PDB file of C-alpha atoms in Angstrom:
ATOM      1  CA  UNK A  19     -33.177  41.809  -1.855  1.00 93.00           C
ATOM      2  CA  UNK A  20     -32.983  38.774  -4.411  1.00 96.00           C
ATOM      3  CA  UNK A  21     -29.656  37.956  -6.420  1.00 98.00           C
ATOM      4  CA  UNK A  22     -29.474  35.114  -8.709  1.00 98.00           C
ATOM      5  CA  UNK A  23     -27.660  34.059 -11.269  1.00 99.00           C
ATOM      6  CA  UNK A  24     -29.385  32.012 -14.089  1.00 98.00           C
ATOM      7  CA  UNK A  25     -27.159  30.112 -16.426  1.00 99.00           C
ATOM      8  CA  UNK A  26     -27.533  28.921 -20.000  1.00 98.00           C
ATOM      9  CA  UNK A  27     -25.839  26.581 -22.348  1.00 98.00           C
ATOM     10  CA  UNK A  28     -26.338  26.605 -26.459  1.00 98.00           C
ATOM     11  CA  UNK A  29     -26.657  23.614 -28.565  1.00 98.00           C
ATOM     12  CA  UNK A  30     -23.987  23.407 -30.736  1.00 97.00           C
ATOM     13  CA  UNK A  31     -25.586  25.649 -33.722  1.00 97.00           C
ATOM     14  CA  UNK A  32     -27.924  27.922 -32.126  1.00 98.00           C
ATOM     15  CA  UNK A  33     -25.362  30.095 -30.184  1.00 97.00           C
ATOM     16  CA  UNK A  34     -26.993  33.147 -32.632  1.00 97.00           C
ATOM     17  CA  UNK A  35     -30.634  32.444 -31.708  1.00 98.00           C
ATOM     18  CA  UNK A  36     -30.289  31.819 -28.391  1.00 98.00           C
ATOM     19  CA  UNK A  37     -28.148  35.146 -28.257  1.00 98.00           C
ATOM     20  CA  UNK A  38     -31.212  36.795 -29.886  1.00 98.00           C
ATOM     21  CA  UNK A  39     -33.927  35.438 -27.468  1.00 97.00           C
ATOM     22  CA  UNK A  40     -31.795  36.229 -24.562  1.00 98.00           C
ATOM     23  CA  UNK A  41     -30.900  40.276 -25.675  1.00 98.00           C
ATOM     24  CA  UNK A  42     -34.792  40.531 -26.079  1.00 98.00           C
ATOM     25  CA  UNK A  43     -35.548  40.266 -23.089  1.00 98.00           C
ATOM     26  CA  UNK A  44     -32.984  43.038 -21.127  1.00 98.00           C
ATOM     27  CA  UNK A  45     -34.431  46.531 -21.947  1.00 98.00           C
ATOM     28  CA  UNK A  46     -37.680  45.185 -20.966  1.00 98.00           C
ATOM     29  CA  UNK A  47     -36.757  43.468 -17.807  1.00 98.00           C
ATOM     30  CA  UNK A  48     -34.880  46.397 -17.044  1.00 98.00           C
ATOM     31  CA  UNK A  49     -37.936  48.451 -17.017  1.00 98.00           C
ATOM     32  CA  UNK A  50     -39.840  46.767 -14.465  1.00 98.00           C
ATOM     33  CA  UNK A  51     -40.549  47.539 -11.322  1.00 97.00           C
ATOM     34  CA  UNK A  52     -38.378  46.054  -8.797  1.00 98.00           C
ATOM     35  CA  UNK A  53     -35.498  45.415 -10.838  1.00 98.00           C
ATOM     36  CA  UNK A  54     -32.112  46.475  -9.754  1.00 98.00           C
ATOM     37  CA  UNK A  55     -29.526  44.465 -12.055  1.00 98.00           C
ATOM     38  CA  UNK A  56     -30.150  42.710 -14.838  1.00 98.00           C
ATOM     39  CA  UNK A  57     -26.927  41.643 -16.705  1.00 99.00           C
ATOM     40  CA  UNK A  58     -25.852  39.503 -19.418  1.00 99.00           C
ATOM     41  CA  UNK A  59     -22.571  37.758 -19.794  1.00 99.00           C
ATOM     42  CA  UNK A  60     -21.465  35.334 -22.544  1.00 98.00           C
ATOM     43  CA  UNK A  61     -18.221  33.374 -21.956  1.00 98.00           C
ATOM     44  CA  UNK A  62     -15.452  34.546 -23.861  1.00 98.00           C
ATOM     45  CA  UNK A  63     -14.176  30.708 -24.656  1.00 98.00           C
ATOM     46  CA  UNK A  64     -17.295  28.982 -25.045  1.00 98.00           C
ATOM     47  CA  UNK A  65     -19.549  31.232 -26.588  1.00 96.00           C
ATOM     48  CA  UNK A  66     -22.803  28.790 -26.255  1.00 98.00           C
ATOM     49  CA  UNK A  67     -22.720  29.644 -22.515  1.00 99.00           C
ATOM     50  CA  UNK A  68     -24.598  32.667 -21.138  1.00 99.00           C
ATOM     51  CA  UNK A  69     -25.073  34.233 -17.792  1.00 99.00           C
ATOM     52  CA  UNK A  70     -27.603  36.695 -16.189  1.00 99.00           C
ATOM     53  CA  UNK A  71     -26.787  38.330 -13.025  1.00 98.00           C
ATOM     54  CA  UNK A  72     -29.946  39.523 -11.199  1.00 98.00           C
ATOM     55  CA  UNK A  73     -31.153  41.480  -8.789  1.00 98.00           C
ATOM     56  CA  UNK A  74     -34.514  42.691  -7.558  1.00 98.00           C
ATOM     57  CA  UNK A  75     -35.585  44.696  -4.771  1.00 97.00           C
ATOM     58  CA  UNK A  76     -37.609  41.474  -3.261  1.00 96.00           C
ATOM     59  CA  UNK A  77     -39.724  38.434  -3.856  1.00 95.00           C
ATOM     60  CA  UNK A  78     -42.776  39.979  -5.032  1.00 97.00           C
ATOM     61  CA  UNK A  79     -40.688  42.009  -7.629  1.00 97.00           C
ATOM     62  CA  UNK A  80     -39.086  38.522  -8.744  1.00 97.00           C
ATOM     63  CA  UNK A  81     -42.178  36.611  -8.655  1.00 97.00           C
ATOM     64  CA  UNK A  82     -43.826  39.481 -11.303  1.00 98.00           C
ATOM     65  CA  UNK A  83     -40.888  39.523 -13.533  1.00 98.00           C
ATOM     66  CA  UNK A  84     -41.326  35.572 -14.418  1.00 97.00           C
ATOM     67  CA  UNK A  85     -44.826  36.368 -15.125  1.00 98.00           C
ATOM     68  CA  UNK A  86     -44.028  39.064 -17.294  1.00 98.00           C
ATOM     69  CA  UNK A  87     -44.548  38.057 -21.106  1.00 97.00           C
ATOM     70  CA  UNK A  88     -41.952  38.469 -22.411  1.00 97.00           C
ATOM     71  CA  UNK A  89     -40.072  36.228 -19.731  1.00 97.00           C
ATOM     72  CA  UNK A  90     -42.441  33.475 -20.563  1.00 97.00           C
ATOM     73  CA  UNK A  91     -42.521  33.620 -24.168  1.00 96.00           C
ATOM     74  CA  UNK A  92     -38.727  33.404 -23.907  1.00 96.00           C
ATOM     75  CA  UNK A  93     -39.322  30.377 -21.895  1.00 95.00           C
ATOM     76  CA  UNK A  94     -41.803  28.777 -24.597  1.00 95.00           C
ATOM     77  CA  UNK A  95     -38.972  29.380 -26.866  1.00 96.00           C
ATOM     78  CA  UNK A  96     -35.857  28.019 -25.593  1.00 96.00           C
ATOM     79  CA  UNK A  97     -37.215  24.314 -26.359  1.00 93.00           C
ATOM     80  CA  UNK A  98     -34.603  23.187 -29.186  1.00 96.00           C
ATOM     81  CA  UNK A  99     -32.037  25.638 -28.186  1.00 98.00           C
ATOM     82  CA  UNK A 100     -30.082  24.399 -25.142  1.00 98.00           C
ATOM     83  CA  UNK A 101     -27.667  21.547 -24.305  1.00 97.00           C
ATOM     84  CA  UNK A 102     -29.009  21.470 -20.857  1.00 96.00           C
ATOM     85  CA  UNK A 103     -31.665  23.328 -18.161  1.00 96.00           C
ATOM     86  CA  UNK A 104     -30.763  26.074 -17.619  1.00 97.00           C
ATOM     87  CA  UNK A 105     -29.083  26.611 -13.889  1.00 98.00           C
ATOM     88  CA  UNK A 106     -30.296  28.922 -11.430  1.00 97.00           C
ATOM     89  CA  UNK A 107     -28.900  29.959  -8.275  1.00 98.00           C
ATOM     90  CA  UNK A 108     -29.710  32.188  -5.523  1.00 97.00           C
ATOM     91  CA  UNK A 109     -27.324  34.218  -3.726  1.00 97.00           C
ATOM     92  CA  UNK A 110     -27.350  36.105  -0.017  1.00 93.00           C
ATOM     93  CA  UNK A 111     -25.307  39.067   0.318  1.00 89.00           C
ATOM     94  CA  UNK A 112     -22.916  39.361   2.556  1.00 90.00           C
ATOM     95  CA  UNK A 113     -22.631  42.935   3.894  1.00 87.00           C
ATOM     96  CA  UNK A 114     -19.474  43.867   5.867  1.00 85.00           C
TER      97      UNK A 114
END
């Protein structure tokens, strides 16, 4: 199983279209095969930052979602839109 989180942060100004590019994307991700979770979050006092929690059933299911198109044309389209790169982070889960 793969969990990740993958964080994003807005220019000042383009909270709106990043929002857009980012809600594209869920109903579609959702869809493929392999995927578990797909969630998005934005903060409730900054509302340039974002948040997807993720989850796919393994590596292979992972791997095909970022070459997916429409997780790459989101990718060619983020350039102008954030303050930073975006942060991922992979997670193990602990089962007890």
């Amino acid at each position: 199983m793969i969990h990740l989180t993958a964080q994003f942060c807005a220019k000042m100004g383009k909270e709106d279209a990043l929002y857009q590019l980012l809600t594209a994307i869920l109903a579609p991700t959702r869809n493929e095969k392999g995927c578990i979770r797909y969630c998005l979050f934005q903060d409730q006092s900054d509302s340039r930052k974002f948040l997807f929690q993720e989850q796919f059933s393994d590596k292979n299911a992972f791997d095909s979602h970022c070459k997916e198109t429409h997780f790459t044309d989101l990718i060619a389209n983020l350039n102008g839109l954030l303050e930073e790169e975006p942060k991922i982070t992979f997670y193990n889960a602990i089962e007890a």
